[in-house]
Coordinates of C-alpha atoms and ligand atoms in Angstrom, one line a residue:
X1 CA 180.5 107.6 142.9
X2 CA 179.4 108.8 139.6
X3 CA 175.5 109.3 139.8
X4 CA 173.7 107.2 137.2
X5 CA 172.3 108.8 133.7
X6 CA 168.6 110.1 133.8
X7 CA 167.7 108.6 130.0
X8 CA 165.6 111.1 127.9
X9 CA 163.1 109.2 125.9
X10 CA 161.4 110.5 122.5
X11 CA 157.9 110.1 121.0
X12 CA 157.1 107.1 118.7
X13 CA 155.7 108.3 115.2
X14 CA 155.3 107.0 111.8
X15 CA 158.3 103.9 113.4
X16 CA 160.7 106.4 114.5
X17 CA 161.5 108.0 117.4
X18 CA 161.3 111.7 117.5
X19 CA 161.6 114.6 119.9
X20 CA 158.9 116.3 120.5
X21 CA 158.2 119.9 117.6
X22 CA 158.6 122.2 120.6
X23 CA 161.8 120.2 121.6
X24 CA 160.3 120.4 125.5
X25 CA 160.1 117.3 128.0
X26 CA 158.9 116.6 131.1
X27 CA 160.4 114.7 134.3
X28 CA 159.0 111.2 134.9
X29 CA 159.5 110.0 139.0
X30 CA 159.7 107.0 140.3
X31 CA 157.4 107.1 142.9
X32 CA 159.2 104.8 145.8
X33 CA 161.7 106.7 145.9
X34 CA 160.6 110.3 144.7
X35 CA 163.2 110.8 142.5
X36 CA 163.5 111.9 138.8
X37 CA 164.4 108.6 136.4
X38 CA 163.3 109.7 133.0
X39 CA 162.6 112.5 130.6
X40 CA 160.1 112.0 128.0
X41 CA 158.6 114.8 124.9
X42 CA 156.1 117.2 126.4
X43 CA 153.6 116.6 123.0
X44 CA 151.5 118.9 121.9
X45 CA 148.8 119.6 119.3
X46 CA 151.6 119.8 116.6
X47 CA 153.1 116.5 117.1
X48 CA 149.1 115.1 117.4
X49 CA 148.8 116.5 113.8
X50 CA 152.0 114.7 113.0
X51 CA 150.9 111.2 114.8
X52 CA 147.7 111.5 113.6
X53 CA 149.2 111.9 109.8
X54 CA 151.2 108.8 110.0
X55 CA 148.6 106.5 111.0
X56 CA 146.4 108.2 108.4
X57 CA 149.0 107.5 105.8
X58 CA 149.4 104.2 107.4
X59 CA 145.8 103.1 107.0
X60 CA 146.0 104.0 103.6
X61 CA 148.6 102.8 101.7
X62 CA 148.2 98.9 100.6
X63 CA 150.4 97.1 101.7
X64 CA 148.5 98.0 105.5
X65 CA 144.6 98.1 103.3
X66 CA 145.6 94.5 101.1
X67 CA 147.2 92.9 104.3
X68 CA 145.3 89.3 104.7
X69 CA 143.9 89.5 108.1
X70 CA 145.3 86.2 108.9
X71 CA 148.6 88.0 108.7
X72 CA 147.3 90.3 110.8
X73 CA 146.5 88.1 113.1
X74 CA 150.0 86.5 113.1
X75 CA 151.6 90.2 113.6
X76 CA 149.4 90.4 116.9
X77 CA 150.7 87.0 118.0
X78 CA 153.9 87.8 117.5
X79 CA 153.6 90.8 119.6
X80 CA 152.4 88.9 122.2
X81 CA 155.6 86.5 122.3
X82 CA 157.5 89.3 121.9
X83 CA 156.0 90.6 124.9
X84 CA 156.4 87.0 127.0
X85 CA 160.0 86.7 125.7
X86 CA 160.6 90.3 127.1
X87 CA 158.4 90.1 130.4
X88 CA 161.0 91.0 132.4
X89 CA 162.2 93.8 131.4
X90 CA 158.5 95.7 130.7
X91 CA 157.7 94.6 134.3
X92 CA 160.8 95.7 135.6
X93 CA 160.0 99.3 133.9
X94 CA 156.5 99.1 135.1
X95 CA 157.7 98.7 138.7
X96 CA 160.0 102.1 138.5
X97 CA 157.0 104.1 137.2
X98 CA 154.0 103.4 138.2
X99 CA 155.5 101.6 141.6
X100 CA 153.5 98.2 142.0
X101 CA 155.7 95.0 143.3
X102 CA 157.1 93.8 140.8
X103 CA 155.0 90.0 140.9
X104 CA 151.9 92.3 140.0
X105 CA 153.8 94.1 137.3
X106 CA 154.3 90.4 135.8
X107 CA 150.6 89.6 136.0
X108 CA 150.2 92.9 134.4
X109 CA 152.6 91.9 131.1
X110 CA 151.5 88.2 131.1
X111 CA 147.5 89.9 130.7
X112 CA 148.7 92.4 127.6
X113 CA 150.4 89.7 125.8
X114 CA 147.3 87.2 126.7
X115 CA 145.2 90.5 125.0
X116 CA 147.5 90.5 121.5
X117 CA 146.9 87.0 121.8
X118 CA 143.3 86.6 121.9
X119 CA 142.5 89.3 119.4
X120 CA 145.2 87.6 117.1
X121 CA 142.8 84.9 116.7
X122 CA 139.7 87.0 116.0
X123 CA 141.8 88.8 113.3
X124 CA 140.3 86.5 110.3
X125 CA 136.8 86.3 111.9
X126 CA 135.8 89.1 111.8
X127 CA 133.0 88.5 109.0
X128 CA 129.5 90.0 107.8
X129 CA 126.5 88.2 107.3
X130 CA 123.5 87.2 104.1
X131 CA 120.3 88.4 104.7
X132 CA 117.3 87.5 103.4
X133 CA 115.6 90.1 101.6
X134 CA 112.3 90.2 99.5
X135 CA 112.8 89.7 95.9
X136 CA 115.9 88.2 93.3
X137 CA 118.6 90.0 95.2
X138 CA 121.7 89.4 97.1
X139 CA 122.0 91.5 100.6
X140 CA 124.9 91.3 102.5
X141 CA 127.1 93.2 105.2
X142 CA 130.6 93.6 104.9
X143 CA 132.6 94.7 108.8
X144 CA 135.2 97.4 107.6
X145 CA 137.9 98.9 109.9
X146 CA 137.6 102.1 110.6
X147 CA 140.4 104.0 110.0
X148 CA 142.7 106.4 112.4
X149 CA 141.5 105.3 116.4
X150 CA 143.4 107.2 119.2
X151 CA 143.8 105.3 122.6
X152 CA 144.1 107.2 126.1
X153 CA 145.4 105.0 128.8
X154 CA 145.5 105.6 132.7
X155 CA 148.5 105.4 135.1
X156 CA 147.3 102.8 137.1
X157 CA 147.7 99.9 134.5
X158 CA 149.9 101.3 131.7
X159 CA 150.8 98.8 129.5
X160 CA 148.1 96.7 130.2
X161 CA 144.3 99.6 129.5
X162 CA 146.6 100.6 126.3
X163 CA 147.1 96.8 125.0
X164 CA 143.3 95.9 126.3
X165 CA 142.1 98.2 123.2
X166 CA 144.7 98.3 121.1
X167 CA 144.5 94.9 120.3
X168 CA 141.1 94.7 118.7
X169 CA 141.5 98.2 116.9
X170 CA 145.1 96.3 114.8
X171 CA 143.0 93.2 114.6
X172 CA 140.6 94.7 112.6
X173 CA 143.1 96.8 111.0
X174 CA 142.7 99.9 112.1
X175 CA 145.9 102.1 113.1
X176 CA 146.5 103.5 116.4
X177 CA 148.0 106.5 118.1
X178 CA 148.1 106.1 121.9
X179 CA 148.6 108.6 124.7
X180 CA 149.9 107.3 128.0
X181 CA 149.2 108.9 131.3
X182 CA 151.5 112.0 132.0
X183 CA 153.3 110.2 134.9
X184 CA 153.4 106.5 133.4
X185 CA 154.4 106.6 129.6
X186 CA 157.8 104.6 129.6
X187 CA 156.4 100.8 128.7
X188 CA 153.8 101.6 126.2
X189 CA 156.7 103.9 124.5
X190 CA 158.8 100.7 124.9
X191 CA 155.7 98.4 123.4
X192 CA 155.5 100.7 120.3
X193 CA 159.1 99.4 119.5
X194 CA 158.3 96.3 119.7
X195 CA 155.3 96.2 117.9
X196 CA 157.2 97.4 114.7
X197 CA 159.9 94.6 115.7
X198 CA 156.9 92.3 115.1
X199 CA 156.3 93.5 111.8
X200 CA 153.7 96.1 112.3
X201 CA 154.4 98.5 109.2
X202 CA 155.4 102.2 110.1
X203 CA 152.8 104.3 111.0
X204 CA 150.8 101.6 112.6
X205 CA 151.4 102.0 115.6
X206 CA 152.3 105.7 117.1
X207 CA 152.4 106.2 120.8
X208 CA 152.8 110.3 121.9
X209 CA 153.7 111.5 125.4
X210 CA 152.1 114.8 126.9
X211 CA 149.5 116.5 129.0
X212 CA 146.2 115.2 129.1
X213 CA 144.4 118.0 127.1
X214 CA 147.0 119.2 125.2
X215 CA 147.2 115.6 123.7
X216 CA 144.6 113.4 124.7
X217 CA 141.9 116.5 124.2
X218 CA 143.7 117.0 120.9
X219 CA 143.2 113.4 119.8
X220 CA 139.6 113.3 120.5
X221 CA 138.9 116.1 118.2
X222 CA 141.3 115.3 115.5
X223 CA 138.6 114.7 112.5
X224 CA 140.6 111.8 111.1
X225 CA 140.4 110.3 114.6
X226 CA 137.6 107.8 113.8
X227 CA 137.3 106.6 117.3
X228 CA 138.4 107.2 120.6
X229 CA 139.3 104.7 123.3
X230 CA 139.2 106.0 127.3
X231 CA 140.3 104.4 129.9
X232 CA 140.1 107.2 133.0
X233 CA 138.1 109.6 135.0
X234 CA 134.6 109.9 134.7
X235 CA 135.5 113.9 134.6
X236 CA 137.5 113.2 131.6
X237 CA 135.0 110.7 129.8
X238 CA 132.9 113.5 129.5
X239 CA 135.6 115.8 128.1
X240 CA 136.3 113.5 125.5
X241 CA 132.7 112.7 124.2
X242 CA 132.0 116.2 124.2
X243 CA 135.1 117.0 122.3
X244 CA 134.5 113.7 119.8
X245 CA 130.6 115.0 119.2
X246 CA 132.0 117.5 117.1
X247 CA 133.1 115.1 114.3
X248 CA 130.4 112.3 115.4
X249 CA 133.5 110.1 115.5
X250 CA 133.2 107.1 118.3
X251 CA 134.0 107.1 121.7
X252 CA 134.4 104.1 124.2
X253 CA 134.7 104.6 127.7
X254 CA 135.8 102.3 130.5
X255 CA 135.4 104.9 134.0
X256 CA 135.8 104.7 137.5
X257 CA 134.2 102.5 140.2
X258 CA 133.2 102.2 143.5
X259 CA 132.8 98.7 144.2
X260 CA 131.0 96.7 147.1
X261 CA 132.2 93.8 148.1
X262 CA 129.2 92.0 150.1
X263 CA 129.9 89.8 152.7
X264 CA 126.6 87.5 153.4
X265 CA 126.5 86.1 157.2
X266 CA 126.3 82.8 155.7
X267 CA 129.8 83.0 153.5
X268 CA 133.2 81.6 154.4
X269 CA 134.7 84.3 155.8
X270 CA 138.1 83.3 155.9
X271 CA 138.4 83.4 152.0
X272 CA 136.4 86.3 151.7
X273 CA 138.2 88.6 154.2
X274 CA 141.5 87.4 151.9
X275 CA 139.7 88.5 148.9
X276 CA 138.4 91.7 150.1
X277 CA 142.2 92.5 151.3
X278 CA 143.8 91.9 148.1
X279 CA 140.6 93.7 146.7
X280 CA 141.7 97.2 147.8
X281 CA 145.6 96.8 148.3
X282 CA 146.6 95.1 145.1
X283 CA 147.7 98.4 143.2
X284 CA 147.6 100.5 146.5
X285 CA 144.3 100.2 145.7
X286 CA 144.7 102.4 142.5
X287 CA 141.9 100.2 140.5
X288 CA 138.7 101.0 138.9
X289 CA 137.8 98.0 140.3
X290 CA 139.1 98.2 143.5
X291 CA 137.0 96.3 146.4
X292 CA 136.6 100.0 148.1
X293 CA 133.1 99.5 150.0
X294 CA 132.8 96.7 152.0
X295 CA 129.1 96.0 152.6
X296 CA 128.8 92.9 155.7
X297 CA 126.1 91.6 157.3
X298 CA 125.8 92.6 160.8
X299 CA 126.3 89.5 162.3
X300 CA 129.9 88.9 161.2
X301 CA 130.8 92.4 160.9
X302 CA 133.3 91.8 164.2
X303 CA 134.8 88.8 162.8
X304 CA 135.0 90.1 159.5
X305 CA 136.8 93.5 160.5
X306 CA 139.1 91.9 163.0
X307 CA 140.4 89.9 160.4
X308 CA 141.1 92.8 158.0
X309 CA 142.6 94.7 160.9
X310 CA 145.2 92.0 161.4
X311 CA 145.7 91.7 157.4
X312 CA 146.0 95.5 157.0
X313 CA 148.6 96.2 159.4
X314 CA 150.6 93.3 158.4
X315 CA 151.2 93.8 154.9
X316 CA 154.8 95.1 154.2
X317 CA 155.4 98.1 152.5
X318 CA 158.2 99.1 150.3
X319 CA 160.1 99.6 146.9
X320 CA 158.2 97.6 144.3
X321 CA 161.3 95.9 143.6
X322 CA 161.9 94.3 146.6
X323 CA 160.9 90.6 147.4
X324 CA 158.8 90.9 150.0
X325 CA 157.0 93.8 149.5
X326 CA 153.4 93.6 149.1
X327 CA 151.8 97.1 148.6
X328 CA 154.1 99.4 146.7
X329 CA 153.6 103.8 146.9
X330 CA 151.0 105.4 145.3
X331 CA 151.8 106.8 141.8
X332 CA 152.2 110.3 142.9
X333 CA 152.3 112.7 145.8
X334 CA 149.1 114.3 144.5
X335 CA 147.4 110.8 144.7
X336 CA 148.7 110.4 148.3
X337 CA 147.5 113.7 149.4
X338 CA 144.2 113.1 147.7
X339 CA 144.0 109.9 149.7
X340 CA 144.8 111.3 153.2
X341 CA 142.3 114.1 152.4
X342 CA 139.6 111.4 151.7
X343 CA 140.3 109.9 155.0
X344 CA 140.3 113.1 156.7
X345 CA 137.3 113.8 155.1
X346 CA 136.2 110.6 156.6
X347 CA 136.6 111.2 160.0
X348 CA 135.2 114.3 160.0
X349 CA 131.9 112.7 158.8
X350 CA 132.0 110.2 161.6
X351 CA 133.8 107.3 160.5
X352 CA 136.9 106.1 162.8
X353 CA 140.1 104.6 161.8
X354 CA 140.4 100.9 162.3
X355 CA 143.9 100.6 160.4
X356 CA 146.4 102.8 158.5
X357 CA 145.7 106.3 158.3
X358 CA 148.5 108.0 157.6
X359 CA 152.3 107.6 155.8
X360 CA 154.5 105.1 157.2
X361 CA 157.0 105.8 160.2
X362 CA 159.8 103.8 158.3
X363 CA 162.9 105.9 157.8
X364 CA 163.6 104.3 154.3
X365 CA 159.8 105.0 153.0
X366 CA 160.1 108.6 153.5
X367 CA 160.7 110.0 150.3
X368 CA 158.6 107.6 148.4
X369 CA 154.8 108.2 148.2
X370 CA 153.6 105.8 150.7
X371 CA 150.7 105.2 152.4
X372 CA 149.7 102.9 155.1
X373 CA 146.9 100.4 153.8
X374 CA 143.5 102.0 156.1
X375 CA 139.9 100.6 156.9
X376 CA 137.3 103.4 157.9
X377 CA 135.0 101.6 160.1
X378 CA 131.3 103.2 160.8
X379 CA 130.6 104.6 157.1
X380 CA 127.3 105.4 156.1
X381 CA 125.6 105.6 152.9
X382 CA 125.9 109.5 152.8
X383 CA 129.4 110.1 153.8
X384 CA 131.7 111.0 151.0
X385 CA 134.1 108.0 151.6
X386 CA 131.2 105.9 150.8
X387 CA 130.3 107.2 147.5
X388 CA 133.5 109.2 145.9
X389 CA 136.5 107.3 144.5
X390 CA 139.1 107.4 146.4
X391 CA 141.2 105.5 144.2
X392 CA 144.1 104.8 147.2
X393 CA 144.4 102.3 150.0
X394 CA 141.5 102.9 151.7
X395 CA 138.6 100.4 152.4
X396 CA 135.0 102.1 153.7
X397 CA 133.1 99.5 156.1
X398 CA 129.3 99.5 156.1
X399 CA 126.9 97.0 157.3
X400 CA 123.4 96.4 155.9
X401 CA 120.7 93.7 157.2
X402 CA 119.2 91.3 155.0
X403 CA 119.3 90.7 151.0
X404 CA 117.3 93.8 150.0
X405 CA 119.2 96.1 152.7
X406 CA 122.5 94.5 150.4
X407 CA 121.0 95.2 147.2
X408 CA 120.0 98.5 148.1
X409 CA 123.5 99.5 149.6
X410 CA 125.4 98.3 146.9
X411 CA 123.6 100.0 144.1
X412 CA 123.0 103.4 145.8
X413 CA 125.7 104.6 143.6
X414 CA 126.4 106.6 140.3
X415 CA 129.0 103.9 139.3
X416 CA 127.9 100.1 138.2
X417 CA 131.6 98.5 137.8
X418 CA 132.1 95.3 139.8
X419 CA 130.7 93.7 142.9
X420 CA 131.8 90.4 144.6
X421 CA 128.8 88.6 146.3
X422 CA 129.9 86.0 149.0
X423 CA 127.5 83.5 150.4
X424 CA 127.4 79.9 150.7
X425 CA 123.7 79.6 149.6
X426 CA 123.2 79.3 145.6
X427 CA 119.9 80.8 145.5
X428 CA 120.9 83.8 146.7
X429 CA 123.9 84.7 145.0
X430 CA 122.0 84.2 141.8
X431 CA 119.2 86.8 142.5
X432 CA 121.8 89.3 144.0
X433 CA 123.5 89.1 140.9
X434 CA 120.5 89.6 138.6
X435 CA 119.9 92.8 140.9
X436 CA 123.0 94.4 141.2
X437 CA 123.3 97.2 139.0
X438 CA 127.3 96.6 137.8
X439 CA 128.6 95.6 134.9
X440 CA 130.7 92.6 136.2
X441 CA 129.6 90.3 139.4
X442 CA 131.8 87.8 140.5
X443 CA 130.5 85.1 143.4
X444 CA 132.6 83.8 146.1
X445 CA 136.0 84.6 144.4
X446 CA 138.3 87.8 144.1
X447 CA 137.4 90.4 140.8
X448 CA 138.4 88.3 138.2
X449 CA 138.9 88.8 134.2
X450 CA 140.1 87.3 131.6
X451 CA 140.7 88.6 127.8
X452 CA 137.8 86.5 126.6
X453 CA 135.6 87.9 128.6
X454 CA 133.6 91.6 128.5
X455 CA 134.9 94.4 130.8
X456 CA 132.6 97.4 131.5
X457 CA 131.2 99.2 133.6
X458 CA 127.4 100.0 133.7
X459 CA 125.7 103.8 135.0
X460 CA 128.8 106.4 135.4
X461 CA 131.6 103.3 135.2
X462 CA 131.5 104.0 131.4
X463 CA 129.5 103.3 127.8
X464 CA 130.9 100.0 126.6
X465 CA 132.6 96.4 127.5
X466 CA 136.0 96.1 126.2
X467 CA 137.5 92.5 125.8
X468 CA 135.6 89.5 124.5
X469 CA 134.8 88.6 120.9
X470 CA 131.5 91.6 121.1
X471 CA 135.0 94.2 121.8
X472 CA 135.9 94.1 117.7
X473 CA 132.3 94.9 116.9
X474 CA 133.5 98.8 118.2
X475 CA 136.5 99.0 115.6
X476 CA 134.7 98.0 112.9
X477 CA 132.1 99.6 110.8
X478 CA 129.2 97.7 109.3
X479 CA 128.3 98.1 105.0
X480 CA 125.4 96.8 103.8
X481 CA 125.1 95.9 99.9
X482 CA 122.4 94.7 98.4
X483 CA 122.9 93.5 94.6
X484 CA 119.8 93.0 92.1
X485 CA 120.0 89.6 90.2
X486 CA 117.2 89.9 87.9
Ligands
LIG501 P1 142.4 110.5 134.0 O1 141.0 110.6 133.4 O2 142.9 111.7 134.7 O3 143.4 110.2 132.8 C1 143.3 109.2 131.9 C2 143.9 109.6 130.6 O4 143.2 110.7 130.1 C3 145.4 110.0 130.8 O5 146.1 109.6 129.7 C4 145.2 111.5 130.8 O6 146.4 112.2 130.4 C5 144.1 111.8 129.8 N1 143.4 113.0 130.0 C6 143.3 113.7 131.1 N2 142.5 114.9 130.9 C7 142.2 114.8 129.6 C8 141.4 115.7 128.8 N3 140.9 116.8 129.2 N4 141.2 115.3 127.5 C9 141.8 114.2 127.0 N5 142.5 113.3 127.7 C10 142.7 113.6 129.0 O7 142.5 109.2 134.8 P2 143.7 108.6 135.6 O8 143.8 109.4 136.8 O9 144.9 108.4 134.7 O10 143.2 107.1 136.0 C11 142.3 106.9 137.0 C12 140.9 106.7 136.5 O11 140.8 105.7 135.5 C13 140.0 106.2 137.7 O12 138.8 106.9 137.7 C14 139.9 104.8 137.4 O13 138.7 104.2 137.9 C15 139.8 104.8 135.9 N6 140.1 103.5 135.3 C16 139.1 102.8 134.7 C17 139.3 101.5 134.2 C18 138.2 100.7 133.6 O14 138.5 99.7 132.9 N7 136.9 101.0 133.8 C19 140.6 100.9 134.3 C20 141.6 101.7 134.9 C21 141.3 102.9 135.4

């Protein structure tokens, strides 16, 4: 039997696809299986110079400048159908990289296209204001795009961090070059097509494949990059605004988290233990907001960890493709050994091992990086496990006494993402939320978004909300004219 093809993508730039200058590429895996299923260009600060030029000229020339923004906004809508018409396939390829089950990769496509969608409306609202001013004059602010704005996307959500701020930045019309994640580039690469099949004119819309310095550091100090959008590390975040304070140029940054879910004596546990569960293993747990802490009352602590014991060890692992898997591999092996480190690191600080806790005994999961879904039971605010991201399957279990004792836990943190509250009792979930220090709080329900409404993260989880009608306000700058009538 012949063995099939390993396809060798190139870089998007200027809408055409190019190798990369140095004519290198790099092996992408698919991580259920371990094996090679993709080349793509190994970019450089060259072919940054080159993506960077394109949009440049893109931003420029008129028929981009002069584009009614209500056309603008049509061109992201039709992206977005594009994007339904073609969910399939971009979920498909979703699965193979980044290894998810495929239903997840669905959600993931449905939420981009829901993004193009959403900004396409705010594409001809985007307005200024009059303001009143003393004497016979006429004041008033016009919202201007902002020119070149570069877009550095993580591996645990590909297609959807990249379309989250991509979509506002071509809504106001700005142009884009984006940088996926080293081991996840094929969709956006794939999206960047498609965005030109909309109609988006050449040099729109660039998307360049590489390292993370050699590219994304590159970006973030290119002086015609007028703004850069991170969705990543907090190690990283700072990289970038440091790199982006030498041309003063913009930097938004949506970080890491380490999220409490807290579990109030009083709440209906039943929901809440199947929230808390999907929390942490959606994604193999690889989410900046993954439900990682789990902060319960002691009263219920029993009932609640039994219950996630029995959940834990009965989810099915596999090949995101098939049917009835429900936690897919981690991305890589690094993130797999980072992940059994955390949770040796764990035990060593006195935690024990209530499920998982290790790789999988299954024959046909060996070469894949998998990882059994684990709950570390007995963790303390000072362990490691309680306070570092794991970002893997792994759920910490702490219990705390009382609302303050909840508060307290929660926000003893340097991250300020999400946190779920669950109680029955109205009066309480309201002043929790007003104290918890995170930029989303959801109440009795699992983390929840929606294109409409902001996503950031407060303290260390990053600088800025993306998504929401306030998200445009970041791609746009703000002139003020004021005109003498007398
Ligand atoms: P990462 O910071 O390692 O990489 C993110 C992106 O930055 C990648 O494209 C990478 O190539 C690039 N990069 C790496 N080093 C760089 C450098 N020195 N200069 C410029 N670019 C560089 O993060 P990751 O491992 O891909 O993703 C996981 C992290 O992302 C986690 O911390 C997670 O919490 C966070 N995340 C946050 C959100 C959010 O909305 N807050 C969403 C998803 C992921």
């Amino acid at each position: 039997m012949q063995a099939e093809a390993v396809p060798t993508y190139q870089m998007f730039i200027g809408g055409a696809w190019v190798a990369s200058h140095s004519g290198m590429n790099y092996p992408v895996f698919n991580p259920a299986t371990g094996k090679v299923f993709a080349h793509v260009p190994k970019g450089d600060a060259e072919d940054v110079r080159a993506a960077v030029d394109a949009a440049r000229k893109a931003f420029e020339s008129p028929s981009w400048r002069a584009m009614d923004p209500s056309k603008r906004g049509r061109l992201l809508f039709k992206v977005s159908q594009s994007l339904r018409e073609r969910l399939a396939d971009f979920a498909k390829l979703e699965t193979l990289n980044n290894g998810k089950p495929l239903g997840q990769a669905k959600g993931d496509v449905a939420m981009a296209a829901r993004h193009f969608e959403y900004f396409a409306g705010l594409a001809d609202k985007i307005q200024g204001s009059t303001i009143p001013v003393p004497g016979n004059r006429l004041d008033y602010t016009v919202k201007e795009p902002l020119g070149v704005t570069a877009h550095v996307v993580p591996w645990n959500y590909p297609l959807v961090m990249a379309a989250r701020s991509m979509a506002p930045a071509l809504a106001a019309g700005d142009t884009i070059v984006a940088k996926p994640a080293s081991f996840t580039p094929l969709t956006l690469l794939k999206f960047a097509e498609l965005c030109k099949e909309a109609g988006f004119p050449d040099g729109t819309v660039n998307v360049i494949t590489g390292g993370g310095e050699e590219v994304g550091g590159e970006l973030a100090k290119h002086p015609d990059v007028k703004l850069t959008a991170l969705t990543g590390s907090v190690e990283t975040g700072m990289k970038i605004m440091s790199l982006a304070s030498h041309n003063l140029s913009r930097v938004i940054l949506e970080l890491g988290g380490k999220n409490p879910h807290i579990v109030f004596r009083d709440a209906d546990l039943e929901k809440a233990t199947s929230a808390v569960l999907s929390g942490i293993f959606t994604n193999a747990g690889q989410m900046c907001w993954a439900g990682s802490r789990l902060l319960v009352e002691e009263e219920v602590k029993e009932a609640v960890l039994q219950r996630l014991v029995e959940g834990a060890n009965a989810m099915k692992l596999g090949d995101g493709l098939k049917p009835d898997t429900a936690m897919g591999p981690l991305v890589a092996e690094s993130q797999r050994e980072r992940t059994a480190g955390y949770v040796e690191i764990g035990t060593g600080e006195g935690a024990t091992v209530a499920a998982g806790g290790g790789v999988p005994a299954e024959e046909e999961l060996r070469t894949g990086y998998f990882y059994r879904p684990t709950i570390l039971d007995g963790v303390t605010q000072d362990m490691r496990v309680a306070r570092e991201e794991i970002f893997g399957p792994v759920l910490t279990v702490t219990t705390f006494r009382g609302d303050d004792d909840a508060v307290g836990k929660a926000n003893d943190q340097e991250y300020g993402l999400w946190a779920g509250i669950w109680t029955r009792d109205l009066r309480r979930a309201h002043s929790v939320a007003a104290r918890l220090e995170s930029g989303i709080v959801t109440v009795n329900e699992e983390p929840i978004t929606f294109p409409q409404t902001p996503f950031g993260g407060f303290k260390n989880s990053g600088n800025s909300s993306e998504q929401g009608m306030d998200a445009v306000s970041a791609y746009v700058r703000t002139k003020n004219v004021s005109i003498d009538l007398s």
